[in-house]
Amino acid sequence: MKLARVQIENFRHLGGEGQPLVLDFTDAMGRVREFSLLVGPNTCGKTTILDAIAAAIGPTLQMPTLRRHFVRAPWAVVRRGALHAKVTCWLRFTTDEIEAVRHVFDLAELPHEVPNAQEVALTWEYPDPEGRSEHGYSTCEPGLGWTLLKGRYRIARLLSTRRVGWDWFEKVGGVFTFDQQRTAFAKTVSRRVWNIIHGTMPTGTKDRRTSDPKTILLDLAVRSLVPPYRDQQVSDFDRIKQRYSRVCAPHEIVGPIRDDDRGGLDILFSNGCDEYSYSGLSSGEQMVLLLLIRFVAEHMHQSIVLIDEIELNQHPIWQRKLLHLVPQMGDGNQIIATTHSPYLRDAVRPDSVVDLGSLDDLSSEGPQ
């Protein structure tokens, strides 16, 4: 799933007074760019654009897409003086994705016909004019186009039946959001969806779900030591190690260790000279790890990935490396990121930049 174009009307301060904001994410050949960088000063609306995309697609996906501190209320979403906010997303699907979704619906024994539509126009209005849904009202063109957005949710529901495996998440996509504080890490999977994927915990059982990146990284590290059930040339932990070293060199992940002093496990890192544990990570290293772990742990493939302030806490050299690495995290993802860094603007191809205002203009008004 890819986002070719979005039109935003009356969403906060964007697209008001009969002048919708239209953004195109395709190249000169009409193909969706794998990486787009929204560039502009603070308060120009970069975060609001990501919020509008996530809010519009989320209800149809039936998967959490919003950043942690997003407020869904008319006073916080709808432009003052308007009755409704409206966002239209033109979404594109490959032939392989369409066939995968059809297969999923067949395995789920659902009667809905999945159309052979390589582009679907999804329109979301908030609040719902009919007052039926707190999440807003969504329509698709063609009418059954909504089925193409249900593949990931249906795969999650089928996992417990063993009719599909985790590799099915490589076939269909969703929407994932990284906020400025990266606080949404591992919280985009709601309790309800977690239960669907992993099976409901028995009554009285302690909730073992975690949002702690160290715990998840340790789990992946231990799993990498056990031979996989199916052929897998590179484990998820090894994949994180490889990508981490590419961005943070000469820093690297050494691997899991037993901490006899504290009676537990830890992750050992190296800067090329000295070794240190997880607690010794810099803020920049932590941000890189959060990105890498989420891409792996949440199986981000064929998806729209929204990253606010991609340069967060990064040295300029690491920023440049991250720019080139992020599109390679997962298969077939579309990255839409924001920045107010002139350095990053100049580090990417000019046709990947969506200019939202001069970085020299500190007087821009509007919501961030």
mmCIF file with all atom_site columns, N, CA and C in Angstrom, residues 290-348:
data_model
loop_
_atom_site.group_PDB
_atom_site.id
_atom_site.type_symbol
_atom_site.label_atom_id
_atom_site.label_alt_id
_atom_site.label_comp_id
_atom_site.label_asym_id
_atom_site.label_entity_id
_atom_site.label_seq_id
_atom_site.pdbx_PDB_ins_code
_atom_site.Cartn_x
_atom_site.Cartn_y
_atom_site.Cartn_z
_atom_site.occupancy
_atom_site.B_iso_or_equiv
_atom_site.pdbx_formal_charge
_atom_site.auth_seq_id
_atom_site.auth_comp_id
_atom_site.auth_asym_id
_atom_site.auth_atom_id
_atom_site.pdbx_PDB_model_num
ATOM 1   N N  . LEU A 1 290 ? 15.384 2.448  18.563 1.00 0.00 ? 290 LEU A N  1
ATOM 2   C CA . LEU A 1 290 ? 13.914 2.470  18.577 1.00 0.00 ? 290 LEU A CA 1
ATOM 3   C C  . LEU A 1 290 ? 13.353 2.295  17.174 1.00 0.00 ? 290 LEU A C  1
ATOM 4   N N  . LEU A 1 291 ? 13.941 2.968  16.219 1.00 0.00 ? 291 LEU A N  1
ATOM 5   C CA . LEU A 1 291 ? 13.506 2.809  14.832 1.00 0.00 ? 291 LEU A CA 1
ATOM 6   C C  . LEU A 1 291 ? 13.698 1.369  14.358 1.00 0.00 ? 291 LEU A C  1
ATOM 7   N N  . LEU A 1 292 ? 14.895 0.841  14.567 1.00 0.00 ? 292 LEU A N  1
ATOM 8   C CA . LEU A 1 292 ? 15.212 -0.495 14.073 1.00 0.00 ? 292 LEU A CA 1
ATOM 9   C C  . LEU A 1 292 ? 14.344 -1.564 14.720 1.00 0.00 ? 292 LEU A C  1
ATOM 10  N N  . ILE A 1 293 ? 14.179 -1.478 16.042 1.00 0.00 ? 293 ILE A N  1
ATOM 11  C CA . ILE A 1 293 ? 13.417 -2.503 16.752 1.00 0.00 ? 293 ILE A CA 1
ATOM 12  C C  . ILE A 1 293 ? 11.957 -2.481 16.323 1.00 0.00 ? 293 ILE A C  1
ATOM 13  N N  . ARG A 1 294 ? 11.401 -1.288 16.172 1.00 0.00 ? 294 ARG A N  1
ATOM 14  C CA . ARG A 1 294 ? 9.990  -1.227 15.768 1.00 0.00 ? 294 ARG A CA 1
ATOM 15  C C  . ARG A 1 294 ? 9.786  -1.778 14.370 1.00 0.00 ? 294 ARG A C  1
ATOM 16  N N  . PHE A 1 295 ? 10.673 -1.474 13.447 1.00 0.00 ? 295 PHE A N  1
ATOM 17  C CA . PHE A 1 295 ? 10.527 -2.000 12.091 1.00 0.00 ? 295 PHE A CA 1
ATOM 18  C C  . PHE A 1 295 ? 10.497 -3.519 12.102 1.00 0.00 ? 295 PHE A C  1
ATOM 19  N N  . VAL A 1 296 ? 11.357 -4.117 12.939 1.00 0.00 ? 296 VAL A N  1
ATOM 20  C CA . VAL A 1 296 ? 11.432 -5.579 12.998 1.00 0.00 ? 296 VAL A CA 1
ATOM 21  C C  . VAL A 1 296 ? 10.280 -6.163 13.814 1.00 0.00 ? 296 VAL A C  1
ATOM 22  N N  . ALA A 1 297 ? 10.057 -5.629 15.028 1.00 0.00 ? 297 ALA A N  1
ATOM 23  C CA . ALA A 1 297 ? 9.077  -6.207 15.940 1.00 0.00 ? 297 ALA A CA 1
ATOM 24  C C  . ALA A 1 297 ? 7.647  -6.071 15.427 1.00 0.00 ? 297 ALA A C  1
ATOM 25  N N  . GLU A 1 298 ? 7.368  -5.016 14.661 1.00 0.00 ? 298 GLU A N  1
ATOM 26  C CA . GLU A 1 298 ? 6.010  -4.796 14.182 1.00 0.00 ? 298 GLU A CA 1
ATOM 27  C C  . GLU A 1 298 ? 5.843  -5.177 12.713 1.00 0.00 ? 298 GLU A C  1
ATOM 28  N N  . HIS A 1 299 ? 6.854  -5.841 12.146 1.00 0.00 ? 299 HIS A N  1
ATOM 29  C CA . HIS A 1 299 ? 6.744  -6.412 10.801 1.00 0.00 ? 299 HIS A CA 1
ATOM 30  C C  . HIS A 1 299 ? 6.282  -5.366 9.780  1.00 0.00 ? 299 HIS A C  1
ATOM 31  N N  . MET A 1 300 ? 7.044  -4.291 9.667  1.00 0.00 ? 300 MET A N  1
ATOM 32  C CA . MET A 1 300 ? 6.678  -3.218 8.758  1.00 0.00 ? 300 MET A CA 1
ATOM 33  C C  . MET A 1 300 ? 7.148  -3.547 7.345  1.00 0.00 ? 300 MET A C  1
ATOM 34  N N  . HIS A 1 301 ? 6.189  -3.922 6.506  1.00 0.00 ? 301 HIS A N  1
ATOM 35  C CA . HIS A 1 301 ? 6.451  -4.199 5.099  1.00 0.00 ? 301 HIS A CA 1
ATOM 36  C C  . HIS A 1 301 ? 5.274  -3.677 4.279  1.00 0.00 ? 301 HIS A C  1
ATOM 37  N N  . GLN A 1 302 ? 5.553  -3.255 3.051  1.00 0.00 ? 302 GLN A N  1
ATOM 38  C CA . GLN A 1 302 ? 4.507  -2.770 2.139  1.00 0.00 ? 302 GLN A CA 1
ATOM 39  C C  . GLN A 1 302 ? 3.654  -1.691 2.802  1.00 0.00 ? 302 GLN A C  1
ATOM 40  N N  . SER A 1 303 ? 4.251  -0.903 3.672  1.00 0.00 ? 303 SER A N  1
ATOM 41  C CA . SER A 1 303 ? 3.490  0.016  4.512  1.00 0.00 ? 303 SER A CA 1
ATOM 42  C C  . SER A 1 303 ? 3.871  1.471  4.289  1.00 0.00 ? 303 SER A C  1
ATOM 43  N N  . ILE A 1 304 ? 3.004  2.347  4.772  1.00 0.00 ? 304 ILE A N  1
ATOM 44  C CA . ILE A 1 304 ? 3.261  3.780  4.810  1.00 0.00 ? 304 ILE A CA 1
ATOM 45  C C  . ILE A 1 304 ? 3.817  4.092  6.199  1.00 0.00 ? 304 ILE A C  1
ATOM 46  N N  . VAL A 1 305 ? 5.052  4.580  6.262  1.00 0.00 ? 305 VAL A N  1
ATOM 47  C CA . VAL A 1 305 ? 5.711  4.836  7.537  1.00 0.00 ? 305 VAL A CA 1
ATOM 48  C C  . VAL A 1 305 ? 5.911  6.340  7.686  1.00 0.00 ? 305 VAL A C  1
ATOM 49  N N  . LEU A 1 306 ? 5.306  6.899  8.733  1.00 0.00 ? 306 LEU A N  1
ATOM 50  C CA . LEU A 1 306 ? 5.333  8.343  8.981  1.00 0.00 ? 306 LEU A CA 1
ATOM 51  C C  . LEU A 1 306 ? 6.308  8.628  10.120 1.00 0.00 ? 306 LEU A C  1
ATOM 52  N N  . ILE A 1 307 ? 7.360  9.405  9.841  1.00 0.00 ? 307 ILE A N  1
ATOM 53  C CA . ILE A 1 307 ? 8.398  9.673  10.841 1.00 0.00 ? 307 ILE A CA 1
ATOM 54  C C  . ILE A 1 307 ? 8.526  11.174 11.047 1.00 0.00 ? 307 ILE A C  1
ATOM 55  N N  . ASP A 1 308 ? 8.189  11.626 12.246 1.00 0.00 ? 308 ASP A N  1
ATOM 56  C CA . ASP A 1 308 ? 8.274  13.050 12.567 1.00 0.00 ? 308 ASP A CA 1
ATOM 57  C C  . ASP A 1 308 ? 9.681  13.368 13.076 1.00 0.00 ? 308 ASP A C  1
ATOM 58  N N  . GLU A 1 309 ? 10.297 14.380 12.477 1.00 0.00 ? 309 GLU A N  1
ATOM 59  C CA . GLU A 1 309 ? 11.660 14.805 12.821 1.00 0.00 ? 309 GLU A CA 1
ATOM 60  C C  . GLU A 1 309 ? 12.627 13.618 12.778 1.00 0.00 ? 309 GLU A C  1
ATOM 61  N N  . ILE A 1 310 ? 12.911 13.172 11.583 1.00 0.00 ? 310 ILE A N  1
ATOM 62  C CA . ILE A 1 310 ? 13.750 12.000 11.392 1.00 0.00 ? 310 ILE A CA 1
ATOM 63  C C  . ILE A 1 310 ? 15.156 12.213 11.939 1.00 0.00 ? 310 ILE A C  1
ATOM 64  N N  . GLU A 1 311 ? 15.584 13.474 12.067 1.00 0.00 ? 311 GLU A N  1
ATOM 65  C CA . GLU A 1 311 ? 16.943 13.760 12.533 1.00 0.00 ? 311 GLU A CA 1
ATOM 66  C C  . GLU A 1 311 ? 17.072 13.757 14.045 1.00 0.00 ? 311 GLU A C  1
ATOM 67  N N  . LEU A 1 312 ? 16.047 13.390 14.776 1.00 0.00 ? 312 LEU A N  1
ATOM 68  C CA . LEU A 1 312 ? 15.972 13.534 16.220 1.00 0.00 ? 312 LEU A CA 1
ATOM 69  C C  . LEU A 1 312 ? 17.222 13.003 16.931 1.00 0.00 ? 312 LEU A C  1
ATOM 70  N N  . ASN A 1 313 ? 17.931 13.904 17.624 1.00 0.00 ? 313 ASN A N  1
ATOM 71  C CA . ASN A 1 313 ? 19.101 13.571 18.457 1.00 0.00 ? 313 ASN A CA 1
ATOM 72  C C  . ASN A 1 313 ? 20.245 12.930 17.677 1.00 0.00 ? 313 ASN A C  1
ATOM 73  N N  . GLN A 1 314 ? 20.335 13.194 16.373 1.00 0.00 ? 314 GLN A N  1
ATOM 74  C CA . GLN A 1 314 ? 21.360 12.544 15.573 1.00 0.00 ? 314 GLN A CA 1
ATOM 75  C C  . GLN A 1 314 ? 22.461 13.523 15.145 1.00 0.00 ? 314 GLN A C  1
ATOM 76  N N  . HIS A 1 315 ? 23.700 13.033 15.165 1.00 0.00 ? 315 HIS A N  1
ATOM 77  C CA . HIS A 1 315 ? 24.822 13.765 14.590 1.00 0.00 ? 315 HIS A CA 1
ATOM 78  C C  . HIS A 1 315 ? 24.600 13.862 13.081 1.00 0.00 ? 315 HIS A C  1
ATOM 79  N N  . PRO A 1 316 ? 25.022 14.949 12.417 1.00 0.00 ? 316 PRO A N  1
ATOM 80  C CA . PRO A 1 316 ? 24.790 15.095 10.974 1.00 0.00 ? 316 PRO A CA 1
ATOM 81  C C  . PRO A 1 316 ? 25.220 13.895 10.140 1.00 0.00 ? 316 PRO A C  1
ATOM 82  N N  . ILE A 1 317 ? 26.341 13.262 10.483 1.00 0.00 ? 317 ILE A N  1
ATOM 83  C CA . ILE A 1 317 ? 26.776 12.100 9.711  1.00 0.00 ? 317 ILE A CA 1
ATOM 84  C C  . ILE A 1 317 ? 25.789 10.948 9.870  1.00 0.00 ? 317 ILE A C  1
ATOM 85  N N  . TRP A 1 318 ? 25.296 10.750 11.108 1.00 0.00 ? 318 TRP A N  1
ATOM 86  C CA . TRP A 1 318 ? 24.308 9.697  11.349 1.00 0.00 ? 318 TRP A CA 1
ATOM 87  C C  . TRP A 1 318 ? 22.988 10.045 10.662 1.00 0.00 ? 318 TRP A C  1
ATOM 88  N N  . GLN A 1 319 ? 22.646 11.339 10.627 1.00 0.00 ? 319 GLN A N  1
ATOM 89  C CA . GLN A 1 319 ? 21.423 11.755 9.935  1.00 0.00 ? 319 GLN A CA 1
ATOM 90  C C  . GLN A 1 319 ? 21.457 11.303 8.478  1.00 0.00 ? 319 GLN A C  1
ATOM 91  N N  . ARG A 1 320 ? 22.580 11.558 7.816  1.00 0.00 ? 320 ARG A N  1
ATOM 92  C CA . ARG A 1 320 ? 22.709 11.206 6.404  1.00 0.00 ? 320 ARG A CA 1
ATOM 93  C C  . ARG A 1 320 ? 22.615 9.684  6.214  1.00 0.00 ? 320 ARG A C  1
ATOM 94  N N  . LYS A 1 321 ? 23.279 8.937  7.088  1.00 0.00 ? 321 LYS A N  1
ATOM 95  C CA . LYS A 1 321 ? 23.227 7.480  6.985  1.00 0.00 ? 321 LYS A CA 1
ATOM 96  C C  . LYS A 1 321 ? 21.807 6.967  7.213  1.00 0.00 ? 321 LYS A C  1
ATOM 97  N N  . LEU A 1 322 ? 21.119 7.575  8.189  1.00 0.00 ? 322 LEU A N  1
ATOM 98  C CA . LEU A 1 322 ? 19.755 7.153  8.499  1.00 0.00 ? 322 LEU A CA 1
ATOM 99  C C  . LEU A 1 322 ? 18.813 7.422  7.330  1.00 0.00 ? 322 LEU A C  1
ATOM 100 N N  . LEU A 1 323 ? 19.013 8.550  6.660  1.00 0.00 ? 323 LEU A N  1
ATOM 101 C CA . LEU A 1 323 ? 18.188 8.880  5.500  1.00 0.00 ? 323 LEU A CA 1
ATOM 102 C C  . LEU A 1 323 ? 18.233 7.786  4.442  1.00 0.00 ? 323 LEU A C  1
ATOM 103 N N  . HIS A 1 324 ? 19.420 7.237  4.218  1.00 0.00 ? 324 HIS A N  1
ATOM 104 C CA . HIS A 1 324 ? 19.572 6.228  3.179  1.00 0.00 ? 324 HIS A CA 1
ATOM 105 C C  . HIS A 1 324 ? 19.186 4.836  3.667  1.00 0.00 ? 324 HIS A C  1
ATOM 106 N N  . LEU A 1 325 ? 19.245 4.614  4.992  1.00 0.00 ? 325 LEU A N  1
ATOM 107 C CA . LEU A 1 325 ? 18.953 3.291  5.519  1.00 0.00 ? 325 LEU A CA 1
ATOM 108 C C  . LEU A 1 325 ? 17.464 3.049  5.736  1.00 0.00 ? 325 LEU A C  1
ATOM 109 N N  . VAL A 1 326 ? 16.740 4.068  6.216  1.00 0.00 ? 326 VAL A N  1
ATOM 110 C CA . VAL A 1 326 ? 15.333 3.883  6.581  1.00 0.00 ? 326 VAL A CA 1
ATOM 111 C C  . VAL A 1 326 ? 14.497 3.281  5.443  1.00 0.00 ? 326 VAL A C  1
ATOM 112 N N  . PRO A 1 327 ? 14.637 3.749  4.198  1.00 0.00 ? 327 PRO A N  1
ATOM 113 C CA . PRO A 1 327 ? 13.827 3.120  3.127  1.00 0.00 ? 327 PRO A CA 1
ATOM 114 C C  . PRO A 1 327 ? 14.144 1.639  2.920  1.00 0.00 ? 327 PRO A C  1
ATOM 115 N N  . GLN A 1 328 ? 15.284 1.171  3.423  1.00 0.00 ? 328 GLN A N  1
ATOM 116 C CA . GLN A 1 328 ? 15.657 -0.230 3.267  1.00 0.00 ? 328 GLN A CA 1
ATOM 117 C C  . GLN A 1 328 ? 15.216 -1.092 4.443  1.00 0.00 ? 328 GLN A C  1
ATOM 118 N N  . MET A 1 329 ? 14.625 -0.476 5.461  1.00 0.00 ? 329 MET A N  1
ATOM 119 C CA . MET A 1 329 ? 14.136 -1.221 6.619  1.00 0.00 ? 329 MET A CA 1
ATOM 120 C C  . MET A 1 329 ? 12.776 -1.813 6.281  1.00 0.00 ? 329 MET A C  1
ATOM 121 N N  . GLY A 1 330 ? 12.735 -3.074 5.974  1.00 0.00 ? 330 GLY A N  1
ATOM 122 C CA . GLY A 1 330 ? 11.496 -3.692 5.543  1.00 0.00 ? 330 GLY A CA 1
ATOM 123 C C  . GLY A 1 330 ? 11.405 -3.680 4.035  1.00 0.00 ? 330 GLY A C  1
ATOM 124 N N  . ASP A 1 331 ? 10.446 -4.436 3.515  1.00 0.00 ? 331 ASP A N  1
ATOM 125 C CA . ASP A 1 331 ? 10.274 -4.573 2.071  1.00 0.00 ? 331 ASP A CA 1
ATOM 126 C C  . ASP A 1 331 ? 9.123  -3.699 1.573  1.00 0.00 ? 331 ASP A C  1
ATOM 127 N N  . GLY A 1 332 ? 9.423  -2.875 0.574  1.00 0.00 ? 332 GLY A N  1
ATOM 128 C CA . GLY A 1 332 ? 8.373  -2.143 -0.116 1.00 0.00 ? 332 GLY A CA 1
ATOM 129 C C  . GLY A 1 332 ? 7.705  -1.050 0.667  1.00 0.00 ? 332 GLY A C  1
ATOM 130 N N  . ASN A 1 333 ? 8.377  -0.497 1.683  1.00 0.00 ? 333 ASN A N  1
ATOM 131 C CA . ASN A 1 333 ? 7.761  0.573  2.470  1.00 0.00 ? 333 ASN A CA 1
ATOM 132 C C  . ASN A 1 333 ? 7.869  1.921  1.768  1.00 0.00 ? 333 ASN A C  1
ATOM 133 N N  . GLN A 1 334 ? 6.929  2.803  2.082  1.00 0.00 ? 334 GLN A N  1
ATOM 134 C CA . GLN A 1 334 ? 6.981  4.198  1.665  1.00 0.00 ? 334 GLN A CA 1
ATOM 135 C C  . GLN A 1 334 ? 7.225  5.039  2.905  1.00 0.00 ? 334 GLN A C  1
ATOM 136 N N  . ILE A 1 335 ? 8.301  5.798  2.918  1.00 0.00 ? 335 ILE A N  1
ATOM 137 C CA . ILE A 1 335 ? 8.649  6.625  4.069  1.00 0.00 ? 335 ILE A CA 1
ATOM 138 C C  . ILE A 1 335 ? 8.254  8.069  3.783  1.00 0.00 ? 335 ILE A C  1
ATOM 139 N N  . ILE A 1 336 ? 7.471  8.654  4.692  1.00 0.00 ? 336 ILE A N  1
ATOM 140 C CA . ILE A 1 336 ? 7.155  10.083 4.645  1.00 0.00 ? 336 ILE A CA 1
ATOM 141 C C  . ILE A 1 336 ? 7.657  10.668 5.953  1.00 0.00 ? 336 ILE A C  1
ATOM 142 N N  . ALA A 1 337 ? 8.711  11.479 5.869  1.00 0.00 ? 337 ALA A N  1
ATOM 143 C CA . ALA A 1 337 ? 9.361  12.008 7.061  1.00 0.00 ? 337 ALA A CA 1
ATOM 144 C C  . ALA A 1 337 ? 9.321  13.533 7.050  1.00 0.00 ? 337 ALA A C  1
ATOM 145 N N  . THR A 1 338 ? 9.503  14.122 8.233  1.00 0.00 ? 338 THR A N  1
ATOM 146 C CA . THR A 1 338 ? 9.541  15.577 8.339  1.00 0.00 ? 338 THR A CA 1
ATOM 147 C C  . THR A 1 338 ? 10.894 16.024 8.887  1.00 0.00 ? 338 THR A C  1
ATOM 148 N N  . THR A 1 339 ? 11.258 17.255 8.579  1.00 0.00 ? 339 THR A N  1
ATOM 149 C CA . THR A 1 339 ? 12.473 17.843 9.129  1.00 0.00 ? 339 THR A CA 1
ATOM 150 C C  . THR A 1 339 ? 12.412 19.361 9.012  1.00 0.00 ? 339 THR A C  1
ATOM 151 N N  . HIS A 1 340 ? 13.149 20.040 9.883  1.00 0.00 ? 340 HIS A N  1
ATOM 152 C CA . HIS A 1 340 ? 13.390 21.475 9.696  1.00 0.00 ? 340 HIS A CA 1
ATOM 153 C C  . HIS A 1 340 ? 14.886 21.717 9.589  1.00 0.00 ? 340 HIS A C  1
ATOM 154 N N  . SER A 1 341 ? 15.613 20.681 9.158  1.00 0.00 ? 341 SER A N  1
ATOM 155 C CA . SER A 1 341 ? 17.059 20.762 9.035  1.00 0.00 ? 341 SER A CA 1
ATOM 156 C C  . SER A 1 341 ? 17.471 21.058 7.597  1.00 0.00 ? 341 SER A C  1
ATOM 157 N N  . PRO A 1 342 ? 18.129 22.207 7.355  1.00 0.00 ? 342 PRO A N  1
ATOM 158 C CA . PRO A 1 342 ? 18.645 22.495 6.010  1.00 0.00 ? 342 PRO A CA 1
ATOM 159 C C  . PRO A 1 342 ? 19.639 21.432 5.540  1.00 0.00 ? 342 PRO A C  1
ATOM 160 N N  . TYR A 1 343 ? 20.378 20.863 6.485  1.00 0.00 ? 343 TYR A N  1
ATOM 161 C CA . TYR A 1 343 ? 21.367 19.834 6.136  1.00 0.00 ? 343 TYR A CA 1
ATOM 162 C C  . TYR A 1 343 ? 20.671 18.630 5.503  1.00 0.00 ? 343 TYR A C  1
ATOM 163 N N  . LEU A 1 344 ? 19.578 18.171 6.116  1.00 0.00 ? 344 LEU A N  1
ATOM 164 C CA . LEU A 1 344 ? 18.869 17.010 5.565  1.00 0.00 ? 344 LEU A CA 1
ATOM 165 C C  . LEU A 1 344 ? 18.190 17.354 4.248  1.00 0.00 ? 344 LEU A C  1
ATOM 166 N N  . ARG A 1 345 ? 17.645 18.562 4.164  1.00 0.00 ? 345 ARG A N  1
ATOM 167 C CA . ARG A 1 345 ? 17.011 18.982 2.906  1.00 0.00 ? 345 ARG A CA 1
ATOM 168 C C  . ARG A 1 345 ? 17.999 18.878 1.756  1.00 0.00 ? 345 ARG A C  1
ATOM 169 N N  . ASP A 1 346 ? 19.230 19.277 2.000  1.00 0.00 ? 346 ASP A N  1
ATOM 170 C CA . ASP A 1 346 ? 20.239 19.266 0.938  1.00 0.00 ? 346 ASP A CA 1
ATOM 171 C C  . ASP A 1 346 ? 20.867 17.888 0.734  1.00 0.00 ? 346 ASP A C  1
ATOM 172 N N  . ALA A 1 347 ? 20.585 16.948 1.664  1.00 0.00 ? 347 ALA A N  1
ATOM 173 C CA . ALA A 1 347 ? 21.209 15.626 1.583  1.00 0.00 ? 347 ALA A CA 1
ATOM 174 C C  . ALA A 1 347 ? 20.378 14.640 0.771  1.00 0.00 ? 347 ALA A C  1
ATOM 175 N N  . VAL A 1 348 ? 19.136 15.001 0.411  1.00 0.00 ? 348 VAL A N  1
ATOM 176 C CA . VAL A 1 348 ? 18.285 14.088 -0.349 1.00 0.00 ? 348 VAL A CA 1
ATOM 177 C C  . VAL A 1 348 ? 18.079 14.626 -1.760 1.00 0.00 ? 348 VAL A C  1
#
